[in-house]
Amino acid sequence: MATGGCAPPKQEYDFSVFPYPGELKTFSSNEIAVKVTLGVLVELVALVGNILVITIVLRSRSMRTTTNYYLVNLAVSDLLVGLMPIWVHIVSSLNEFWVFGSFLCKFNPFLQITAMCASMFTLIVLAGDRFYAIMFPMHSRVNKRKVSYLLIAVWLASCAIATPLLFVYTYIERQWADVLETYCDERWPMKMVEDNKCDGGLTSKKAYWIVVCCVLNWTPMVCTTLAYTFIVIKLRKHKIGPKLGASTRSTVQQRSKRKVVIMLFSVLILFIVCAVPFQTIKIYFMFTQGTPGYKLPSWFGTLDFGAILLMYSNAAINPIIYAGFNESFRNGFKDLINTISNRRRPTASDSFESEFKQRSMLRAKNGSIATISGSRGSRAALLEMAGIPSSENLHESGMMRNLSRDSLNDDIMPSETSERVLKNERRTSHFGNGITLQAFEKEESVTKIGTGDLALSSNL
């Protein structure tokens, strides 16, 4: 590519008559072991963790909140990083030449920048959503349909920003007398500069990466950090305390919002810590490239590898943050693992309980009973049929009448709920037809106040 009369020489040289002028790199076994181990570890955690996040949200209706949709979008972008750029970078760092051919020469940087921009834009939209919801709680909220439109716009914008890389990255082969040199290089449009010299595309390259790093990443990082700062200040002014007459529902909402904000702010800080070193090195390298007499220090390659690996590790750490700050994700991880590891054929007692649950739900729709969703309610009803007194029923029947019919706001995650734990012993009761029911007369039960946890009858 050339502009302004600046063009590469048309003459093609025959390099096959000359030996390779460079010095082929050698890699020690320790260097190979360290790089491969770190790369495989980051990639496995990124793949498994983000697949679990996506699966947990999609398989549970109560987890399908607007906040979690944003987190799923982050998980998708992190998953893309784990699928390709990590291992491509590891292999490339252990080879003298580019070994992946023309397609990955173009597609790998395109995918990397698309995922990076998608993550940043998702964090921006998420911060704006939290800021609007907490600073202006009386205004209308962004619903799930609008969230889907926003996320589509995020990916379209990210792909548009990364599209130039499909054209400027070029796979080049050069045959020397003793070796075939292959490399993947950026070929930006060139123009004439001072003294009628060609800039080699450096001006266009600098302009693009400054826009990507500074305008599209660093500036939004500052803005989102300020947004979360104002949110934290707002929540601290309404700090929860033993206020007389404060409702349990309001207390739960405030605590939930605070935990969600802390988690999201941690995700943002992690993204900044992981992305800024790589972007800083990228800009530093561009401005030193072409400087007469300047040579990069010998340790620059190690620093560059560490910065890129740190950027990729963000994809692996995000799922750990979700699980660390939110009990719903922790429980989802446990349930999913148990479901996979404990797959078994349904027994007679399972079939009986399932059938009874369906009948109970049908009767609840007709206004005859109040059914507690999930297996706790079915178990309690079965205990009553068997004539077994249940302290759980006594507690919950009084508690249900004191609960508001309104559910918590959609932005609060299901795990951020008030909990009542009663610990006791387990015993077994037998029906006359031989079906065994595990009854929990004084079992450990949790009563949750949250969306989808209680189905109240019309007479409450």
Coordinates of C-alpha atoms in Angstrom, one line a residue:
M1 CA 0.0 0.0 0.0
A2 CA 1.3 3.4 -0.9
T3 CA 0.1 7.0 -0.9
G4 CA 1.6 10.4 -1.9
G5 CA 4.1 8.9 -4.4
C6 CA 5.7 6.7 -1.7
A7 CA 5.8 3.1 -2.9
P8 CA 7.9 0.0 -2.2
P9 CA 10.4 -0.9 -4.9
K10 CA 8.9 -2.9 -7.7
Q11 CA 12.1 -5.0 -8.3
E12 CA 12.0 -8.4 -6.6
Y13 CA 15.3 -9.6 -5.3
D14 CA 16.4 -13.2 -5.4
F15 CA 17.5 -13.9 -1.8
S16 CA 18.0 -17.6 -2.4
V17 CA 21.6 -17.1 -3.4
F18 CA 22.4 -15.5 -0.1
P19 CA 22.6 -17.2 3.3
Y20 CA 20.3 -16.1 6.0
P21 CA 21.9 -12.9 7.5
G22 CA 20.3 -13.2 10.9
E23 CA 21.1 -15.4 13.8
L24 CA 18.6 -18.1 14.5
K25 CA 17.4 -18.1 18.1
T26 CA 17.7 -21.0 20.4
F27 CA 15.4 -21.7 23.3
S28 CA 16.4 -23.4 26.5
S29 CA 14.3 -26.3 27.9
N30 CA 13.6 -24.2 31.0
E31 CA 12.2 -21.3 28.9
I32 CA 10.1 -23.7 26.9
A33 CA 8.7 -25.4 30.0
V34 CA 7.9 -22.1 31.8
K35 CA 6.1 -20.6 28.8
V36 CA 4.2 -23.7 27.9
T37 CA 3.1 -24.3 31.5
L38 CA 1.9 -20.7 32.0
G39 CA 0.2 -20.6 28.7
V40 CA -1.6 -23.9 29.2
L41 CA -2.7 -23.0 32.7
V42 CA -4.1 -19.6 31.6
E43 CA -5.9 -21.1 28.6
L44 CA -7.5 -24.0 30.5
V45 CA -8.8 -21.8 33.3
A46 CA -10.1 -19.3 30.8
L47 CA -11.9 -21.9 28.7
V48 CA -13.4 -23.9 31.6
G49 CA -14.2 -20.9 33.8
N50 CA -16.0 -18.9 31.1
I51 CA -17.9 -21.9 29.7
L52 CA -19.1 -22.5 33.3
V53 CA -20.2 -18.8 33.6
I54 CA -22.2 -18.9 30.4
T55 CA -23.7 -22.3 31.2
I56 CA -24.8 -21.3 34.7
V57 CA -26.5 -18.2 33.6
L58 CA -28.3 -19.8 30.6
R59 CA -29.5 -22.9 32.5
S60 CA -31.0 -21.0 35.4
R61 CA -34.0 -18.7 34.9
S62 CA -33.3 -16.8 38.1
M63 CA -29.8 -15.9 36.9
R64 CA -31.0 -14.2 33.7
T65 CA -30.7 -10.7 35.0
T66 CA -29.5 -7.7 33.0
T67 CA -26.2 -7.6 35.0
N68 CA -25.6 -11.2 34.3
Y69 CA -26.2 -10.7 30.6
Y70 CA -23.4 -8.2 30.6
L71 CA -21.2 -10.7 32.4
V72 CA -22.1 -13.4 29.9
N73 CA -20.9 -11.1 27.1
L74 CA -17.6 -10.6 29.0
A75 CA -17.3 -14.3 29.3
V76 CA -17.9 -14.7 25.5
S77 CA -15.1 -12.3 24.7
D78 CA -12.8 -14.0 27.2
L79 CA -13.7 -17.3 25.7
L80 CA -12.6 -16.1 22.3
V81 CA -9.2 -15.1 23.8
G82 CA -8.8 -18.6 25.2
L83 CA -9.7 -20.3 22.0
M84 CA -7.0 -18.8 19.9
P85 CA -4.7 -15.9 20.8
I86 CA -3.2 -17.5 23.9
W87 CA -1.8 -20.6 22.3
V88 CA -0.8 -18.7 19.1
H89 CA 1.2 -16.3 21.2
I90 CA 2.9 -19.1 23.1
V91 CA 3.9 -21.0 20.0
S92 CA 5.1 -17.8 18.2
S93 CA 7.3 -16.8 21.2
L94 CA 9.1 -20.2 20.9
N95 CA 9.7 -20.0 17.2
E96 CA 12.1 -17.8 15.2
F97 CA 9.5 -17.5 12.3
W98 CA 5.8 -17.3 11.9
V99 CA 4.5 -20.9 11.6
F100 CA 0.7 -20.4 11.2
G101 CA 0.4 -19.3 7.6
S102 CA -1.6 -16.5 6.0
F103 CA -5.0 -16.9 7.5
L104 CA -4.0 -16.8 11.2
C105 CA -1.6 -13.9 10.4
K106 CA -4.7 -11.8 9.6
F107 CA -7.4 -13.4 11.8
N108 CA -5.5 -13.7 15.1
P109 CA -4.8 -10.0 15.6
F110 CA -8.3 -9.2 14.4
L111 CA -9.8 -11.6 17.0
Q112 CA -7.5 -10.3 19.7
I113 CA -8.5 -6.6 19.2
T114 CA -12.1 -7.5 18.7
A115 CA -12.2 -9.3 22.1
M116 CA -10.3 -6.5 23.8
C117 CA -12.6 -3.8 22.5
A118 CA -15.7 -5.9 23.3
S119 CA -14.6 -6.3 26.9
M120 CA -13.9 -2.6 27.3
F121 CA -17.2 -1.5 25.7
T122 CA -19.1 -4.0 27.8
L123 CA -17.5 -2.6 30.9
I124 CA -18.5 0.9 29.7
V125 CA -22.1 -0.1 29.1
L126 CA -22.3 -2.0 32.4
A127 CA -20.9 1.0 34.4
G128 CA -23.4 3.3 32.7
D129 CA -26.2 0.9 33.5
R130 CA -25.2 0.7 37.2
F131 CA -24.6 4.5 37.4
Y132 CA -28.1 5.2 35.9
A133 CA -29.8 2.6 38.1
I134 CA -28.3 3.8 41.4
M135 CA -28.0 7.5 40.8
F136 CA -31.5 7.8 39.3
P137 CA -33.5 4.9 40.8
M138 CA -36.9 6.4 40.0
H139 CA -36.3 6.5 36.2
S140 CA -37.1 3.7 33.9
R141 CA -34.6 0.9 33.7
V142 CA -32.9 -0.7 30.8
N143 CA -34.8 -3.9 30.0
K144 CA -33.4 -7.2 28.6
R145 CA -34.4 -6.3 25.1
K146 CA -32.5 -3.0 25.2
V147 CA -29.5 -4.9 26.7
S148 CA -29.5 -7.3 23.7
Y149 CA -29.4 -4.3 21.3
L150 CA -26.6 -2.7 23.3
L151 CA -24.5 -5.9 23.2
I152 CA -25.1 -6.3 19.5
A153 CA -23.8 -2.7 19.0
V154 CA -20.8 -3.6 21.2
W155 CA -19.8 -6.4 18.9
L156 CA -20.4 -4.5 15.7
A157 CA -18.3 -1.6 16.9
S158 CA -15.5 -3.9 18.1
C159 CA -15.4 -5.8 14.7
A160 CA -15.4 -2.4 12.9
I161 CA -12.4 -1.2 14.9
A162 CA -10.4 -4.4 14.3
T163 CA -11.3 -4.7 10.6
P164 CA -8.3 -2.6 9.3
L165 CA -6.0 -5.3 10.7
L166 CA -7.4 -7.8 8.2
F167 CA -5.9 -5.7 5.5
V168 CA -2.6 -4.5 7.0
Y169 CA -1.3 -7.7 8.4
T170 CA 0.6 -9.6 5.7
Y171 CA 2.1 -13.0 5.6
I172 CA 5.5 -12.9 3.9
E173 CA 7.8 -15.7 2.8
R174 CA 11.5 -15.1 1.8
Q175 CA 13.6 -18.0 0.6
W176 CA 17.3 -17.8 1.6
A177 CA 20.0 -20.2 0.6
D178 CA 19.8 -22.2 3.9
V179 CA 16.4 -21.4 5.3
L180 CA 12.8 -20.3 4.5
E181 CA 12.0 -17.1 6.4
T182 CA 8.3 -16.6 7.2
Y183 CA 6.9 -13.7 9.1
C184 CA 3.7 -11.8 9.8
D185 CA 4.1 -8.1 9.5
E186 CA 2.0 -4.9 9.5
R187 CA 2.0 -3.1 6.2
W188 CA 0.3 0.2 6.7
P189 CA -0.2 2.9 3.9
M190 CA 3.0 4.8 3.4
K191 CA 3.6 8.5 2.7
M192 CA 6.4 10.9 2.1
V193 CA 7.9 12.7 5.1
E194 CA 10.8 15.1 5.6
D195 CA 13.6 15.0 3.1
N196 CA 11.4 13.1 0.6
K197 CA 11.7 9.9 2.6
C198 CA 9.1 7.2 3.0
D199 CA 7.8 6.7 6.5
G200 CA 7.3 3.0 5.9
G201 CA 3.7 3.2 7.1
L202 CA 4.8 4.2 10.6
T203 CA 2.6 7.4 10.7
S204 CA -0.6 5.4 9.9
K205 CA 0.4 2.7 12.3
K206 CA 0.9 5.2 15.1
A207 CA -2.4 6.9 14.4
Y208 CA -4.3 3.6 14.6
W209 CA -2.8 2.2 17.7
I210 CA -3.0 5.5 19.6
V211 CA -6.7 5.7 18.8
V212 CA -7.2 2.1 19.9
C213 CA -5.2 2.3 23.1
C214 CA -5.7 5.9 24.3
V215 CA -9.1 6.9 22.9
L216 CA -11.0 3.6 23.0
N217 CA -9.4 2.1 26.1
W218 CA -7.6 4.6 28.4
T219 CA -10.2 7.3 28.2
P220 CA -13.2 4.9 28.9
M221 CA -11.2 3.4 31.7
V222 CA -11.0 6.8 33.4
C223 CA -14.7 7.5 32.8
T224 CA -15.9 4.1 34.1
T225 CA -13.6 4.5 37.2
L226 CA -15.2 7.9 37.9
A227 CA -18.7 6.4 37.4
Y228 CA -18.0 3.7 40.0
T229 CA -16.5 6.2 42.4
F230 CA -19.7 8.3 42.3
I231 CA -21.7 5.1 42.8
V232 CA -19.7 4.1 45.8
I233 CA -20.1 7.6 47.3
K234 CA -23.9 7.4 46.7
L235 CA -24.1 4.0 48.4
R236 CA -22.0 5.1 51.4
K237 CA -24.4 7.9 52.0
H238 CA -27.2 5.3 52.3
K239 CA -25.0 2.9 54.4
I240 CA -27.1 0.2 56.0
G241 CA -27.4 0.4 59.7
P242 CA -29.8 -0.6 62.5
K243 CA -32.4 1.9 61.5
L244 CA -35.7 1.7 63.2
G245 CA -38.5 0.6 60.9
A246 CA -36.1 -0.3 58.0
S247 CA -37.7 -3.1 56.0
T248 CA -35.9 -6.4 55.4
R249 CA -36.5 -6.0 51.7
S250 CA -34.9 -2.6 51.5
T251 CA -31.9 -3.8 53.5
V252 CA -31.4 -6.8 51.2
Q253 CA -31.6 -4.6 48.2
Q254 CA -29.0 -2.1 49.5
R255 CA -26.6 -4.9 50.5
S256 CA -27.0 -6.6 47.1
K257 CA -26.4 -3.5 45.1
R258 CA -23.2 -2.8 47.1
K259 CA -21.8 -6.3 46.6
V260 CA -22.6 -6.2 42.9
V261 CA -20.9 -2.8 42.5
I262 CA -17.8 -4.0 44.4
M263 CA -17.7 -7.1 42.1
L264 CA -18.0 -5.0 38.9
F265 CA -15.5 -2.4 40.0
S266 CA -13.1 -5.3 40.8
V267 CA -13.6 -6.6 37.2
L268 CA -12.8 -3.1 35.8
I269 CA -9.7 -2.7 37.9
L270 CA -8.5 -6.1 36.9
F271 CA -9.0 -5.3 33.2
I272 CA -7.0 -2.1 33.6
V273 CA -4.1 -3.8 35.5
C274 CA -4.0 -6.6 32.8
A275 CA -4.4 -4.5 29.7
V276 CA -2.5 -1.3 30.3
P277 CA 1.1 -2.8 30.4
F278 CA 0.7 -4.4 27.0
Q279 CA -0.8 -1.3 25.5
T280 CA 2.0 0.9 27.0
I281 CA 4.7 -1.4 25.6
K282 CA 2.9 -1.4 22.2
I283 CA 3.0 2.4 22.0
Y284 CA 6.6 2.6 23.4
F285 CA 7.7 0.2 20.7
M286 CA 6.1 2.2 17.9
F287 CA 7.7 5.5 19.0
T288 CA 11.1 3.9 19.3
Q289 CA 10.8 2.0 16.1
G290 CA 12.7 3.7 13.3
T291 CA 14.8 5.9 15.6
P292 CA 18.3 6.0 14.2
G293 CA 20.8 3.9 16.1
Y294 CA 18.3 2.7 18.7
K295 CA 18.2 -1.0 19.6
L296 CA 15.8 -2.7 21.9
P297 CA 17.4 -4.1 25.1
S298 CA 17.9 -7.9 25.3
W299 CA 15.2 -8.2 28.0
F300 CA 12.5 -6.5 26.0
G301 CA 11.3 -9.8 24.5
T302 CA 10.7 -11.3 28.0
L303 CA 8.9 -8.1 29.1
D304 CA 6.7 -8.2 26.0
F305 CA 5.9 -11.9 26.6
G306 CA 4.9 -11.2 30.2
A307 CA 2.8 -8.2 29.3
I308 CA 0.8 -10.2 26.7
L309 CA 0.4 -13.2 29.0
L310 CA -0.9 -10.8 31.7
M311 CA -3.4 -9.4 29.3
Y312 CA -4.6 -12.9 28.4
S313 CA -4.8 -13.9 32.1
N314 CA -7.6 -11.4 32.5
A315 CA -9.8 -13.9 30.7
A316 CA -9.0 -16.6 33.3
I317 CA -9.3 -14.4 36.4
N318 CA -12.8 -12.9 35.6
P319 CA -14.7 -16.2 36.4
I320 CA -12.8 -16.5 39.7
I321 CA -14.0 -12.9 40.6
Y322 CA -17.6 -13.8 39.8
A323 CA -17.4 -16.9 42.0
G324 CA -15.6 -15.0 44.8
F325 CA -18.0 -12.2 45.1
N326 CA -21.3 -13.8 44.3
E327 CA -22.8 -16.8 46.1
S328 CA -25.1 -17.6 43.3
F329 CA -22.2 -18.3 40.9
R330 CA -20.5 -20.4 43.6
N331 CA -23.7 -22.4 44.1
G332 CA -24.1 -22.6 40.3
F333 CA -20.6 -24.0 39.9
K334 CA -21.3 -26.6 42.6
D335 CA -24.6 -27.6 41.2
L336 CA -23.3 -27.9 37.7
I337 CA -20.3 -30.0 38.8
N338 CA -22.6 -32.2 40.9
T339 CA -25.0 -32.6 37.9
I340 CA -22.2 -33.7 35.6
S341 CA -20.5 -36.0 38.1
N342 CA -23.6 -37.5 39.7
R343 CA -25.8 -38.3 36.7
R344 CA -28.0 -41.3 37.6
R345 CA -31.2 -43.0 36.5
P346 CA -34.3 -41.7 38.3
T347 CA -35.5 -43.8 41.2
A348 CA -39.1 -44.5 42.3
S349 CA -38.9 -41.9 45.0
D350 CA -37.6 -39.3 42.4
S351 CA -40.6 -40.1 40.1
F352 CA -43.0 -39.8 43.0
E353 CA -41.7 -36.5 44.2
S354 CA -41.6 -35.1 40.6
E355 CA -45.2 -36.2 40.1
F356 CA -46.3 -34.7 43.4
K357 CA -44.5 -31.4 42.6
Q358 CA -46.4 -31.1 39.3
R359 CA -49.7 -31.7 41.0
S360 CA -48.9 -29.2 43.7
M361 CA -48.0 -26.5 41.2
L362 CA -51.2 -27.1 39.3
R363 CA -53.3 -26.7 42.5
A364 CA -51.4 -23.6 43.4
K365 CA -52.4 -22.0 40.1
N366 CA -56.0 -22.5 41.1
G367 CA -55.5 -20.7 44.4
S368 CA -55.9 -23.7 46.6
I369 CA -52.4 -23.8 48.1
A370 CA -49.1 -21.8 48.3
T371 CA -46.2 -23.7 46.9
I372 CA -42.6 -22.9 47.7
S373 CA -40.6 -23.3 44.5
G374 CA -37.8 -25.8 44.4
S375 CA -37.3 -29.2 46.1
R376 CA -37.8 -27.7 49.6
G377 CA -41.5 -27.1 49.1
S378 CA -42.2 -30.5 47.6
R379 CA -40.3 -32.2 50.4
A380 CA -42.2 -30.3 53.1
A381 CA -45.5 -31.3 51.4
L382 CA -44.5 -34.9 51.3
L383 CA -43.7 -34.8 55.0
E384 CA -47.2 -33.6 55.7
M385 CA -48.7 -36.4 53.7
A386 CA -46.6 -38.9 55.7
G387 CA -47.7 -37.3 59.0
I388 CA -44.3 -36.0 59.9
P389 CA -44.3 -32.6 61.7
S390 CA -41.8 -30.2 60.1
S391 CA -40.4 -27.2 61.9
E392 CA -39.6 -25.8 58.4
N393 CA -43.3 -25.6 57.6
L394 CA -44.0 -23.8 60.8
H395 CA -41.3 -21.2 60.3
E396 CA -42.0 -20.6 56.6
S397 CA -45.8 -20.3 57.0
G398 CA -45.4 -17.4 59.4
M399 CA -42.7 -15.9 57.4
M400 CA -44.5 -16.0 54.1
R401 CA -47.3 -13.8 55.4
N402 CA -44.8 -11.1 56.3
L403 CA -43.1 -11.0 52.9
S404 CA -43.9 -8.5 50.3
R405 CA -45.3 -9.8 47.0
D406 CA -42.9 -7.6 45.0
S407 CA -39.7 -9.2 43.9
L408 CA -36.3 -7.6 44.2
N409 CA -35.0 -5.4 41.4
D410 CA -33.7 -7.3 38.4
D411 CA -30.3 -5.9 38.8
I412 CA -29.8 -7.7 42.1
M413 CA -28.3 -11.1 41.7
P414 CA -30.2 -14.0 43.2
S415 CA -27.5 -14.9 45.7
E416 CA -27.6 -11.5 47.4
T417 CA -30.5 -12.5 49.6
S418 CA -31.3 -12.7 53.3
E419 CA -30.9 -16.2 54.6
R420 CA -32.2 -18.2 57.6
V421 CA -30.4 -21.4 58.4
L422 CA -31.8 -24.1 60.7
K423 CA -29.5 -27.0 61.3
N424 CA -30.8 -30.4 62.5
E425 CA -30.8 -34.1 61.9
R426 CA -32.0 -36.3 59.1
R427 CA -34.3 -39.3 59.4
T428 CA -36.0 -41.7 57.0
S429 CA -39.7 -42.4 56.7
H430 CA -41.2 -45.3 54.7
F431 CA -44.5 -45.3 52.9
G432 CA -46.7 -48.4 52.8
N433 CA -45.9 -49.1 49.2
G434 CA -42.2 -49.4 49.9
I435 CA -41.2 -46.0 48.6
T436 CA -38.5 -44.5 50.8
L437 CA -38.5 -40.7 51.4
Q438 CA -35.6 -38.9 53.0
A439 CA -37.3 -36.6 55.4
F440 CA -35.6 -33.7 57.1
E441 CA -37.5 -33.1 60.3
K442 CA -34.9 -30.6 61.5
E443 CA -33.0 -30.3 58.3
E444 CA -30.6 -27.5 57.2
S445 CA -32.9 -25.3 55.1
V446 CA -32.5 -21.9 53.6
T447 CA -35.3 -19.5 53.1
K448 CA -34.5 -17.0 50.5
I449 CA -36.1 -13.7 49.7
G450 CA -35.5 -13.1 46.0
T451 CA -36.9 -13.3 42.6
G452 CA -38.5 -16.6 41.8
D453 CA -38.0 -18.1 45.3
L454 CA -41.6 -18.0 46.6
A455 CA -44.9 -18.6 44.8
L456 CA -47.6 -17.1 47.0
S457 CA -51.2 -18.0 46.9
S458 CA -53.9 -15.4 46.3
N459 CA -55.2 -15.5 49.9
L460 CA -51.9 -14.3 51.5

